[in-house]
XYZ file of C-alpha atoms in Angstrom:
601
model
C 34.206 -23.062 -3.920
C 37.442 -21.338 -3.729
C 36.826 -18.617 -5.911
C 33.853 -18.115 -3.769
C 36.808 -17.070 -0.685
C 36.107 -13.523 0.393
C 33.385 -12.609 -1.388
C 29.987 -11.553 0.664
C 27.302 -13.325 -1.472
C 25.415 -16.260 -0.182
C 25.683 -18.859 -3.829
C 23.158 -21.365 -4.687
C 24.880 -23.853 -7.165
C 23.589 -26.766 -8.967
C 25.075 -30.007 -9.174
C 24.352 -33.787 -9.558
C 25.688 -35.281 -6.877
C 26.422 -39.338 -5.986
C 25.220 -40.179 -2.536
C 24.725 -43.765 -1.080
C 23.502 -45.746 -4.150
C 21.553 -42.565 -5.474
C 22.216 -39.694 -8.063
C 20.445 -37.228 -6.821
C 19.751 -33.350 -8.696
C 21.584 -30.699 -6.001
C 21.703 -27.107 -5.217
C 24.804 -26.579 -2.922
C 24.660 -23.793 -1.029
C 27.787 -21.580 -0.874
C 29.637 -19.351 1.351
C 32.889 -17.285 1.485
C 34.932 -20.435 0.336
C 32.666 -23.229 2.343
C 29.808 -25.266 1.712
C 27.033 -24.822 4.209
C 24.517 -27.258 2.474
C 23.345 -29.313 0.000
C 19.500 -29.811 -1.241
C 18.468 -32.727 -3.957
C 15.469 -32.247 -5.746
C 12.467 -33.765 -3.826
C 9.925 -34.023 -7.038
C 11.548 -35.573 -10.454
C 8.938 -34.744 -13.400
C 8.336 -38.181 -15.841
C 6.328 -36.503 -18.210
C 6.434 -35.107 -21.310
C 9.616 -33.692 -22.289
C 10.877 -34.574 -18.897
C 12.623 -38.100 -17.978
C 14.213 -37.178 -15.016
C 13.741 -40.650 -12.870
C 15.532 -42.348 -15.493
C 18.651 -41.160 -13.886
C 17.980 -39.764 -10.358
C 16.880 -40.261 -7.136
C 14.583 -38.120 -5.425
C 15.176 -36.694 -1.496
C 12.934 -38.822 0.002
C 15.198 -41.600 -0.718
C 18.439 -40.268 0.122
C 19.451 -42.318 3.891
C 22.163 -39.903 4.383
C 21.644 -36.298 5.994
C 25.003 -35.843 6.032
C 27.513 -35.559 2.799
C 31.560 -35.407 2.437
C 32.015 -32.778 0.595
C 35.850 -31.649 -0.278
C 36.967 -33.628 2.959
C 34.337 -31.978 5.234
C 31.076 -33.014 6.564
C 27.807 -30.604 5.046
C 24.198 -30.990 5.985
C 22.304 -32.663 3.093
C 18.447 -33.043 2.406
C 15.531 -30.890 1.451
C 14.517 -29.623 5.143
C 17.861 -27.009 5.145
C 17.207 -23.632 6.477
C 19.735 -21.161 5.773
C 19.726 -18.695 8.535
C 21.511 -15.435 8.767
C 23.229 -15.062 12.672
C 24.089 -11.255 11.981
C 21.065 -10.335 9.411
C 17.593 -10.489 11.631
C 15.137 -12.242 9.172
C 17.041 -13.814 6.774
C 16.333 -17.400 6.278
C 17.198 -19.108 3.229
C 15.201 -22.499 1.790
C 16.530 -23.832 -1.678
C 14.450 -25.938 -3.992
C 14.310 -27.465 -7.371
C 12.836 -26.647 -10.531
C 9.622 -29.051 -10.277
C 9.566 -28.898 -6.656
C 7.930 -25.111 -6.854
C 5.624 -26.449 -9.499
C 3.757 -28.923 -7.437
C 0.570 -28.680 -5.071
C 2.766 -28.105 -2.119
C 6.225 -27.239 -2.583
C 8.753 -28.357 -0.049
C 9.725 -24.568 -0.017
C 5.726 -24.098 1.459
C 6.651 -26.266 4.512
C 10.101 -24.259 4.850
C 7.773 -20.519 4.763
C 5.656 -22.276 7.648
C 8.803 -23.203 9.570
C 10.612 -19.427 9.084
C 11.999 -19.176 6.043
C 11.638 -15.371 4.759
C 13.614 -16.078 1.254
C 12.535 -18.958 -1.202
C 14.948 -19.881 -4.141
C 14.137 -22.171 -6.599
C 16.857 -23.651 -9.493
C 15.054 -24.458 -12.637
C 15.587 -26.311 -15.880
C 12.587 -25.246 -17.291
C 12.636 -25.016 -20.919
C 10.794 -22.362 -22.752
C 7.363 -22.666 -24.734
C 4.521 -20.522 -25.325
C 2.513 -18.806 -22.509
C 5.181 -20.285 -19.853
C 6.520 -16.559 -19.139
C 3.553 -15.636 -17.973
C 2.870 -18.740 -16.239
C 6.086 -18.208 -14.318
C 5.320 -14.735 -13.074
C 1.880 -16.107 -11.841
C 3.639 -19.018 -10.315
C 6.026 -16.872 -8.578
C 4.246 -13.740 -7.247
C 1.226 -15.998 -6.332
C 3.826 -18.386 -4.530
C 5.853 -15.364 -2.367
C 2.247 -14.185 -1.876
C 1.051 -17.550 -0.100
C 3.949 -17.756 1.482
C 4.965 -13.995 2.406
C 8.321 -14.325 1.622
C 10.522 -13.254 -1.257
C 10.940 -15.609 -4.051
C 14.244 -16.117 -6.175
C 13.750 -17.625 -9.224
C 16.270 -18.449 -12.078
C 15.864 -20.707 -15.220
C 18.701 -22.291 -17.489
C 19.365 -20.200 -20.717
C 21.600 -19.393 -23.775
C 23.837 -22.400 -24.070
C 21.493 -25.208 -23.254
C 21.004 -27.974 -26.083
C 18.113 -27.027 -28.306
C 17.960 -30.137 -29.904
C 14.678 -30.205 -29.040
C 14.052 -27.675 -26.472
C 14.284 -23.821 -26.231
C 15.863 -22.084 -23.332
C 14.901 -18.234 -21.832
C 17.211 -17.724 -19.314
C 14.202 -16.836 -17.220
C 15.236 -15.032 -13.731
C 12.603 -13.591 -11.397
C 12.680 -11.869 -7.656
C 9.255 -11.424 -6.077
C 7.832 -10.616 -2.622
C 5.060 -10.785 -1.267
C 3.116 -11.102 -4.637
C 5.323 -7.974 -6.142
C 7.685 -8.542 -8.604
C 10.489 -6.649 -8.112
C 12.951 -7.705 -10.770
C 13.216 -9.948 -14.007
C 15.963 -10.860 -16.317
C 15.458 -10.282 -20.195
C 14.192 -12.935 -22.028
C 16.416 -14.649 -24.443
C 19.447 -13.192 -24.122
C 22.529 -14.460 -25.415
C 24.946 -12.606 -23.138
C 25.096 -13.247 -18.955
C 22.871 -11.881 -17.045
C 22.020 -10.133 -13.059
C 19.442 -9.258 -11.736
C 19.213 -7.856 -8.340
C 16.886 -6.266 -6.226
C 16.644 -4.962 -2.204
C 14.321 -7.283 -0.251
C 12.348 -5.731 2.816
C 12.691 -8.721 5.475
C 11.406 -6.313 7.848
C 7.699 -5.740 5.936
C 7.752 -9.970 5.631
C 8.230 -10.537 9.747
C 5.960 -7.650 9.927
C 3.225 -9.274 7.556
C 3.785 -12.868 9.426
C 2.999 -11.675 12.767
C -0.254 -9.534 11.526
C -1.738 -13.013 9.707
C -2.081 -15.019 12.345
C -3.530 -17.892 9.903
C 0.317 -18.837 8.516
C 1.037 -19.170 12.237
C -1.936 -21.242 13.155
C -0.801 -23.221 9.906
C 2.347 -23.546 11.420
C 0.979 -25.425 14.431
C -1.667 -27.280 12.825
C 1.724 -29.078 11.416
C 4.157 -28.302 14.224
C 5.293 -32.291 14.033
C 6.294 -31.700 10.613
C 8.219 -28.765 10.805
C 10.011 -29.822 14.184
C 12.670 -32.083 11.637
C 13.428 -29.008 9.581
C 17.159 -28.011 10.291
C 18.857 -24.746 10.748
C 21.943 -23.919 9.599
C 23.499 -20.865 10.578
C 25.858 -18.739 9.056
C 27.390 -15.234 9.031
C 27.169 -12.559 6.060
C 30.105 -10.227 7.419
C 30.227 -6.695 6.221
C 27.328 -5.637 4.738
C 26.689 -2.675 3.386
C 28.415 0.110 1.399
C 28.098 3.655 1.058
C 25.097 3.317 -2.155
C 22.076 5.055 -0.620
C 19.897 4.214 -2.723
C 17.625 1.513 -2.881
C 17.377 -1.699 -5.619
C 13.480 -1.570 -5.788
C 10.854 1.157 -6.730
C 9.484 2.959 -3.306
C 6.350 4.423 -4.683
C 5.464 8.053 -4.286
C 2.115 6.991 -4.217
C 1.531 4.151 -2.509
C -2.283 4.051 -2.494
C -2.672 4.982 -6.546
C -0.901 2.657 -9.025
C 1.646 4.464 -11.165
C 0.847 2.152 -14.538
C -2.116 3.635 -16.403
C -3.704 0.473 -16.586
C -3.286 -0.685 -13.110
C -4.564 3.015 -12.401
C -7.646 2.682 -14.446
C -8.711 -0.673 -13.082
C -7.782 0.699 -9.455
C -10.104 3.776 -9.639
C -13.019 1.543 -11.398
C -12.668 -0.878 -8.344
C -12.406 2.042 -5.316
C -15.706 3.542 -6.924
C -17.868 0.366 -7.014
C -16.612 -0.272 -3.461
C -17.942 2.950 -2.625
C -21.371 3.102 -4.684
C -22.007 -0.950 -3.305
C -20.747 0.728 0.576
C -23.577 3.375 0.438
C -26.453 0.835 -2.221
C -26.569 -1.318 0.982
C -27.224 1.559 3.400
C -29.694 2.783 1.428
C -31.587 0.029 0.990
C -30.969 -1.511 4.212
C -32.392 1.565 6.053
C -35.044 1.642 3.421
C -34.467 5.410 2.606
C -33.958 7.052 -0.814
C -32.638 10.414 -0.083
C -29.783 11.661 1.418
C -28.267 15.257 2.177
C -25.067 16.349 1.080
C -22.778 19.518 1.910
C -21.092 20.458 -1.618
C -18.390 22.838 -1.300
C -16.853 23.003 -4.742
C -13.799 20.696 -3.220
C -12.605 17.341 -3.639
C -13.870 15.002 -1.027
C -17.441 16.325 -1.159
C -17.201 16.266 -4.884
C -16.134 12.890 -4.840
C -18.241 12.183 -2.570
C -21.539 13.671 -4.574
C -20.164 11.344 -7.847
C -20.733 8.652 -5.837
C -23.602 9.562 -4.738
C -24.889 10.082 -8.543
C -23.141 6.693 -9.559
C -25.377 5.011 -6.153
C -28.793 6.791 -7.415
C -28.388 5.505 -11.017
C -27.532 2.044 -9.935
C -30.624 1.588 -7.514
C -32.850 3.300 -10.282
C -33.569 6.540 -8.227
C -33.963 10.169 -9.555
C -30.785 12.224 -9.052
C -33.383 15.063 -7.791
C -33.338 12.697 -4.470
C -29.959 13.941 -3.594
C -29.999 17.192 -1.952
C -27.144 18.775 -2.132
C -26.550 22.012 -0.022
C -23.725 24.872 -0.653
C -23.119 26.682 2.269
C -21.128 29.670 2.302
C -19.422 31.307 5.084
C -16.962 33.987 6.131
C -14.137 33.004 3.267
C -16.332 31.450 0.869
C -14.691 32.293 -2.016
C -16.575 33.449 -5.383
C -15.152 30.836 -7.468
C -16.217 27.815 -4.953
C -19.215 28.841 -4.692
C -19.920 28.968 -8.802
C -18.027 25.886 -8.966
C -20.699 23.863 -6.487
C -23.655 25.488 -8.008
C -22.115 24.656 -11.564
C -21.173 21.223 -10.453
C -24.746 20.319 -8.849
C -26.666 21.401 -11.849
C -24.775 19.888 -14.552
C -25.280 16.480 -12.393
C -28.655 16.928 -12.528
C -28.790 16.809 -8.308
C -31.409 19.675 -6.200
C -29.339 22.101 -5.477
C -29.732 24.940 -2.849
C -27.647 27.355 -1.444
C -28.073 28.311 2.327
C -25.994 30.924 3.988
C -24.736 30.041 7.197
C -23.310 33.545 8.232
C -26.351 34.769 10.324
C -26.659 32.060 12.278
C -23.001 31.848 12.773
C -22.691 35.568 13.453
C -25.872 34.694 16.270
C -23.253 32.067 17.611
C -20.443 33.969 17.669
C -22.326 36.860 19.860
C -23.909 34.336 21.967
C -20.558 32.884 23.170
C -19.137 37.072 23.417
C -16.620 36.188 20.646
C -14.451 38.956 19.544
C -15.674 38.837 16.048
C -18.785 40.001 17.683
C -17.583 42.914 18.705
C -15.728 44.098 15.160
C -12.308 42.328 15.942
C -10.639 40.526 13.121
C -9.860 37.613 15.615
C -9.646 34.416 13.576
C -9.283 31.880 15.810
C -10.746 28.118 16.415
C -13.695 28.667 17.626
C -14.546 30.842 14.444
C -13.636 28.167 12.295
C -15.121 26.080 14.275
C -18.606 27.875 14.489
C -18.745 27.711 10.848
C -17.871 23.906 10.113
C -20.368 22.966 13.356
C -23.470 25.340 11.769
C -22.622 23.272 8.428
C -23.012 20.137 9.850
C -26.180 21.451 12.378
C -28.098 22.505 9.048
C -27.082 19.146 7.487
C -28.786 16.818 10.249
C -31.367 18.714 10.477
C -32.182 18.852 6.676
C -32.280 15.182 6.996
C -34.809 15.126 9.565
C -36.582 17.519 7.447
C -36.718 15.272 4.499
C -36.196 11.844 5.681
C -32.647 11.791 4.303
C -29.298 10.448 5.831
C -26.505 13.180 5.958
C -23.644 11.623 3.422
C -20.195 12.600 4.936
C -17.323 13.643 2.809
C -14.237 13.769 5.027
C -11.339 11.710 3.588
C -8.938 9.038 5.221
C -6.029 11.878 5.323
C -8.159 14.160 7.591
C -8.601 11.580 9.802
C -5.300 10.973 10.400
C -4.394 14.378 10.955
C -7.180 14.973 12.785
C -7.746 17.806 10.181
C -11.971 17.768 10.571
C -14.216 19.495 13.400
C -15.172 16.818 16.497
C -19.001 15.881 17.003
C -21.027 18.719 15.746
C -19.197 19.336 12.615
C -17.435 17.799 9.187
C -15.793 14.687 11.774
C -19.736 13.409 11.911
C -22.128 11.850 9.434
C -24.685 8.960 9.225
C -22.576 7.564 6.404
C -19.087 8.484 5.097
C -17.903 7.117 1.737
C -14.862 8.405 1.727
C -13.326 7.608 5.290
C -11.295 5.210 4.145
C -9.759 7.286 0.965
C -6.542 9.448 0.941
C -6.318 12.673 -0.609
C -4.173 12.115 -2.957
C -6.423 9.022 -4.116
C -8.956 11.366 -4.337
C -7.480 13.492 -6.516
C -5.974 10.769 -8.289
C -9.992 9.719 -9.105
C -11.136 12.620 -10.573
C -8.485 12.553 -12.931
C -9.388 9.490 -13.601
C -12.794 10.559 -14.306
C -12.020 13.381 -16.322
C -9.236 11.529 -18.738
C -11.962 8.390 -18.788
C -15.104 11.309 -19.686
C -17.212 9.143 -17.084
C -19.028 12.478 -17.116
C -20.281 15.636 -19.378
C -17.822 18.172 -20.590
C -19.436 20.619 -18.623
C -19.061 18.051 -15.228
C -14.896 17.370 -16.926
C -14.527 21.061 -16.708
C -15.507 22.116 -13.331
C -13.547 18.752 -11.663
C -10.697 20.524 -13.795
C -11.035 23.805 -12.217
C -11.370 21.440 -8.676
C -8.044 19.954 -8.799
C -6.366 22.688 -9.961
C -7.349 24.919 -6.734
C -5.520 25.141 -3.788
C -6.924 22.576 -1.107
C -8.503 24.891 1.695
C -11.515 24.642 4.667
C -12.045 28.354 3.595
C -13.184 29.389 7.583
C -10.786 32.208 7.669
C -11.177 35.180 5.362
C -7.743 36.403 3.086
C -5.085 38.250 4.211
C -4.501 41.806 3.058
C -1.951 40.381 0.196
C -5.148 38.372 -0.841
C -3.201 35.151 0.190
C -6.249 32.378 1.018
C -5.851 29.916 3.386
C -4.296 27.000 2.491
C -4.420 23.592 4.218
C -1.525 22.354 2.985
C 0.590 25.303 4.664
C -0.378 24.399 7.903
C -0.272 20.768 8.209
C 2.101 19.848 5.809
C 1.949 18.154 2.213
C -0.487 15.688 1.701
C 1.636 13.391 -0.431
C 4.026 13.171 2.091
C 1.200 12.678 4.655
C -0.271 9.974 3.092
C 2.696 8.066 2.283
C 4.011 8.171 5.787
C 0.082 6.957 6.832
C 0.789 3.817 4.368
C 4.000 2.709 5.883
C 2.780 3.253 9.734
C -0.799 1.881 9.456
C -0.041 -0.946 7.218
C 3.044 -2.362 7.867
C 4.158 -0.824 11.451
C 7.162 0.577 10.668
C 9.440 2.353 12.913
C 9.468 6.434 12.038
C 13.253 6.126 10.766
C 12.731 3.250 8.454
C 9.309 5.397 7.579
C 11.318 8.313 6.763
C 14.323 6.391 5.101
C 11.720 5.230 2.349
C 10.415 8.830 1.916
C 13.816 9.820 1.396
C 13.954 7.168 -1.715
C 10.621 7.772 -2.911
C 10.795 11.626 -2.709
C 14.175 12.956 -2.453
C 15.266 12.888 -6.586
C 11.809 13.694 -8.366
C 13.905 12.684 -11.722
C 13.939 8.323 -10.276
C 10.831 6.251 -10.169
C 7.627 6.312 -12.473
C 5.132 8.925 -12.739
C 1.311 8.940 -13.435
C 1.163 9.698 -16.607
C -2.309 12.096 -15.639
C 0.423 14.029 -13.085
C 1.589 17.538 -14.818
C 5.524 17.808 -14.592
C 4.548 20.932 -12.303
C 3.167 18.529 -9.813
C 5.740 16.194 -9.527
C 7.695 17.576 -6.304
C 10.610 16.342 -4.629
C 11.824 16.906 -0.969
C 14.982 16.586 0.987
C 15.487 14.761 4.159
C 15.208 17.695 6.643
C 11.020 18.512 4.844
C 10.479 14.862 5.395
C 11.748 14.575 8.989
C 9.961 17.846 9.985
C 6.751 16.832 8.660
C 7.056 12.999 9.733
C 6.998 14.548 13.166
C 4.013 16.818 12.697
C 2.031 13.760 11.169
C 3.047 11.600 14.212
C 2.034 14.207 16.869
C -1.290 15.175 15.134
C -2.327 10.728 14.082
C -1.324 10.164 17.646
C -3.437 13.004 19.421
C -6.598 13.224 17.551
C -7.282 9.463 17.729
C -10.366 10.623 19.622
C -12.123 11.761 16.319
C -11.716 8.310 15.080
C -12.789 6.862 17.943
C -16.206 7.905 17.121
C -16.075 8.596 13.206
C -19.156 7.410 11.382
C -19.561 3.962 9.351
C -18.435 3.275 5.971
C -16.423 0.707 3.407
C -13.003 0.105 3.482
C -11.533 0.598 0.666
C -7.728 -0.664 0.329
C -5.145 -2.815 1.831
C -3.440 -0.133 3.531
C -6.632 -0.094 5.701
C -8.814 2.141 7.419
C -8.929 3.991 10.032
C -12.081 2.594 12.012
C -11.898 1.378 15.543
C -14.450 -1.654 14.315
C -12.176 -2.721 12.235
C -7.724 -2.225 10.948
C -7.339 0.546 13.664
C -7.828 -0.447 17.321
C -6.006 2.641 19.647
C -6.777 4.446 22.903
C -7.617 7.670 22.434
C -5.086 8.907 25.594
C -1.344 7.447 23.675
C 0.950 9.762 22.829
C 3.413 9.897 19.724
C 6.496 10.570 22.276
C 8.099 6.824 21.598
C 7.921 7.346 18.644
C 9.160 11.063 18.233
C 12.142 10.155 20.213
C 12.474 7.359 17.543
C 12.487 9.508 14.739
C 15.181 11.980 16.548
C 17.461 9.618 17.695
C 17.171 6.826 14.760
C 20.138 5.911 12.063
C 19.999 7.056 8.813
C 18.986 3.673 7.047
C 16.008 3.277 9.303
């Protein structure tokens, strides 16, 4: 205890400990020179390897709830909570090796009363298949629970008479593991790793089940007891953060996770449009292929759909339309792409009738000016769309939508008549950079023919553009990205605010660890090195507030976008289902937020 004085660590200790007529197997809880607490085990294992109630007592038949400890009175039993008064969220429950292993762990009841952090002190001996048994046990327990979950196992030193010892140590949240010790090593070890109470208080008021668990056993949890305590300084001028922020948030950075992740987003998408198909009873649809990646994607899936429900690819009518700045090589690419899949292809140009449009409403194009404006983008996405509906009631077909889960959020698609509208969107509830992330996929995985591989190829590797406005005289095309902003960035500030509600600073504080120092963190191994950007904390601020102004102000689109699956965790944005928002809010809260929060978030 007294080397414990000054020092800014909470300590978990164990101990056996006499109390009444019992021994009992204790975890004393530690801080800056005091004891705050003491827990005995409340499950003793007589199986086995393990005699434990040979020699103690479990909690439930301890009398005492108070101990003398070094002349002063400490809380004792197994219904402590540990709770930070200067640290919002931090509440500490301490259990004992067994005690996690049962059906319900006392640590379970503890979760349901507040506790955000779960540690468990174990004993557990080492045998085959038990460090893999220990993860599971672990994430899957934080995940129950949504807490984090501090786990450590005795190690080098321990008696192997007959018995071998890891030294197992594990930190999980929320089903993540975050850190783990080496196995068998024969030196000390630490482990550490930054715990987000905020996303756990965040994830505990969005499932209202754990709370309705809560008061199904509200009798139960009215005898746990609180003990508070205070941490002090915290802090210190280290930046940066004990735990991997992904880049990516919605694509795995692990090859293998990757792989299974892209297998499972496209037969959510191919079962999302079987079921329309079939419900509706019709076998065609129309689709507007414009050499790009959603409606690529989008026609894939389409393909994948067809072969599943045993119908000819020739029932998918695909449709290039070029325009004002259709550019040569989009154009061969949706041509090439459509025939190698084996789809109809036809190729209508939309020019006269938009040129028609563009006179009717007097537009200055009309009249020879180079005026590039809105409405002449908008002309051309609307005549896409027009000619799309009404080559479905032409055939009997449904119009398949393309636009992705990033253009949503930016509002980045054409209202009503135009790319915003379908009778079925498969990709409404996929990011960009998932997209793009999936046709690597498919190219490194040859799901399709080499000549398919090599057009997707030449699709990724082209600048991501609507094409409505011709090229400058330096030949310079237009580029989406220029005028709204990265969409890596974009999509990994749409993760943090649409599933977890974050605050803009603490939004833009993770951006600043996930993207500031392009040399930390794991890659996908199927991202170039010239693709792997960084950006400093002024790019990330300036676009955080363009994404905030444009997800708060074109909630309209969504308001009406089409049907379709959802695809991940971090949601979609349909107002049937994860998104529920008036259409009039505005982003100003949060803007002033963003310019007037700390740098930590």
């Amino acid at each position: 205890m007294a080397a414990s004085s000054g020092l800014t660590p909470l300590i978990v200790v164990g101990l056996p400990m006499v109390v009444g007529d019992g021994l009992f197997n204790c975890a004393a809880v530690i801080r800056d020179g005091a004891v705050l607490g003491v827990v005995p085990k409340s499950y003793l294992p007589n199986y086995r390897e393990f005699y434990e109630q040979r020699f103690f007592s479990a909690a439930r038949d301890a009398v005492p709830t108070i101990v003398i400890v070094d002349g002063e009175e400490v809380p004792f039993g197994a219904d402590l909570i540990f709770e930070a008064t200067d640290l919002p969220g931090f509440a500490l429950h301490v259990e004992i090796c067994e005690d996690g292993w049962v059906a319900i762990p006392p640590s379970t009841w503890a979760a349901l009363g507040g506790a955000t952090v779960l540690a468990n002190l174990s004993g557990s001996p080492v045998t085959i298949g038990k460090e893999t048994y220990r993860k599971n046990l672990c994430t899957g327990h934080s995940a129950r629970t949504i807490s984090a979950h501090v786990y450590v196992a005795a190690g080098y030193g321990e008696s192997t008479t007959d018995l071998a010892w890891d030294g197992d140590a594990l930190i999980t949240e929320n089903g993540s593991l975050l850190a783990r010790s080496q196995q068998f090593a024969t030196t000390d070890q630490v482990i550490s790793a930054d715990i987000d109470l905020d996303r756990l208080r965040q994830e505990r008021m969005r499932m209202i089940s754990l709370r309705d668990q809560a008061g199904d056993h509200s009798e139960q949890l009215k005898s746990l007891r609180r003990i508070g305590f205070s941490f002090g300084e915290l802090g210190g001028d280290d930046d940066v953060l004990r735990r991997v922020v992904p880049r990516f948030p919605y694509v795995p950075a692990d090859s293998a996770d990757l792989d299974e992740r892209c297998a499972e987003v496209r037969h959510i998408q191919v079962q999302g449009l079987a079921q329309r198909l079939r419900s509706t009873g019709i076998d065609k649809i129309v689709i507007g292929v414009s050499g790009g990646l959603d409606s690529t994607l989008a026609l894939l899936v389409a393909v994948d759909t067809f072969d599943r429900l045993g119908l000819p690819r020739t029932n998918i009518l695909g449709y290039t339309m070029p325009g004002f700045a259709t550019g040569g090589a989009t154009l061969r690419r949706s041509h090439v792409l459509m025939n190698s899949l084996g789809v109809s292809g036809k190729e209508i140009d939309i020019r006269p009738s938009c040129e028609q449009m563009l006179a009717d409403l007097d537009h200055p194009y009309s009249r020879g000016e180079k005026v590039y404006d809105v409405t002449f983008e908008n002309v051309q996405a609307g005549e896409r769309t027009s000619h799309l509906f009404r080559l479905a009631n032409h055939h009997g077909a449904i119009v398949l939508g393309t636009g992705d889960l990033s253009e949503l959020a930016l509002g980045w698609c054409t209202y009503g008549v135009g790319d915003q509208m379908s009778h079925y969107n498969v990709n409404g509830s996929v990011p960009k950079t998932l997209i793009q992330h999936l046709i690597r996929w498919m190219i490194s995985s040859s799901h399709h023919s080499a000549e398919t591989s090599e057009v997707l190829a030449e699709i990724l590797d082209d600048v991501i553009s609507p094409e409505l406005v011709p090229a400058g005289d330096d030949g310079r095309i237009q580029s989406t990205e220029d005028t709204v902003g990265p969409y890596e960035l974009h999509d990994f500030f749409l993760y943090y605010v649409t599933r977890f509600g974050f605050r803009p600073t603490k939004v833009a504080y993770l951006a600043r660890q996930a993207w500031g120092d392009r040399s930390r963190g794991p890659w996908s191994e199927l991202l170039s090195e010239d693709k792997r950007n960084e950006y400093d904390a002024a790019t990330i601020e300036h676009w955080l507030g363009i994404f905030l102004k444009r997800f708060m102000g074109n909630q309209f689109k969504r308001t009406a976008m089409p049907n379709g699956p959802k695809i991940g965790s971090g949601g979609s944005l349909s107002p049937r289902g994860d998104w529920r928002s008036p259409s009039d809010a505005s982003a100003r809260v949060w803007l002033d937020q963003l310019a007037g929060g700390s740098s930590a978030g």
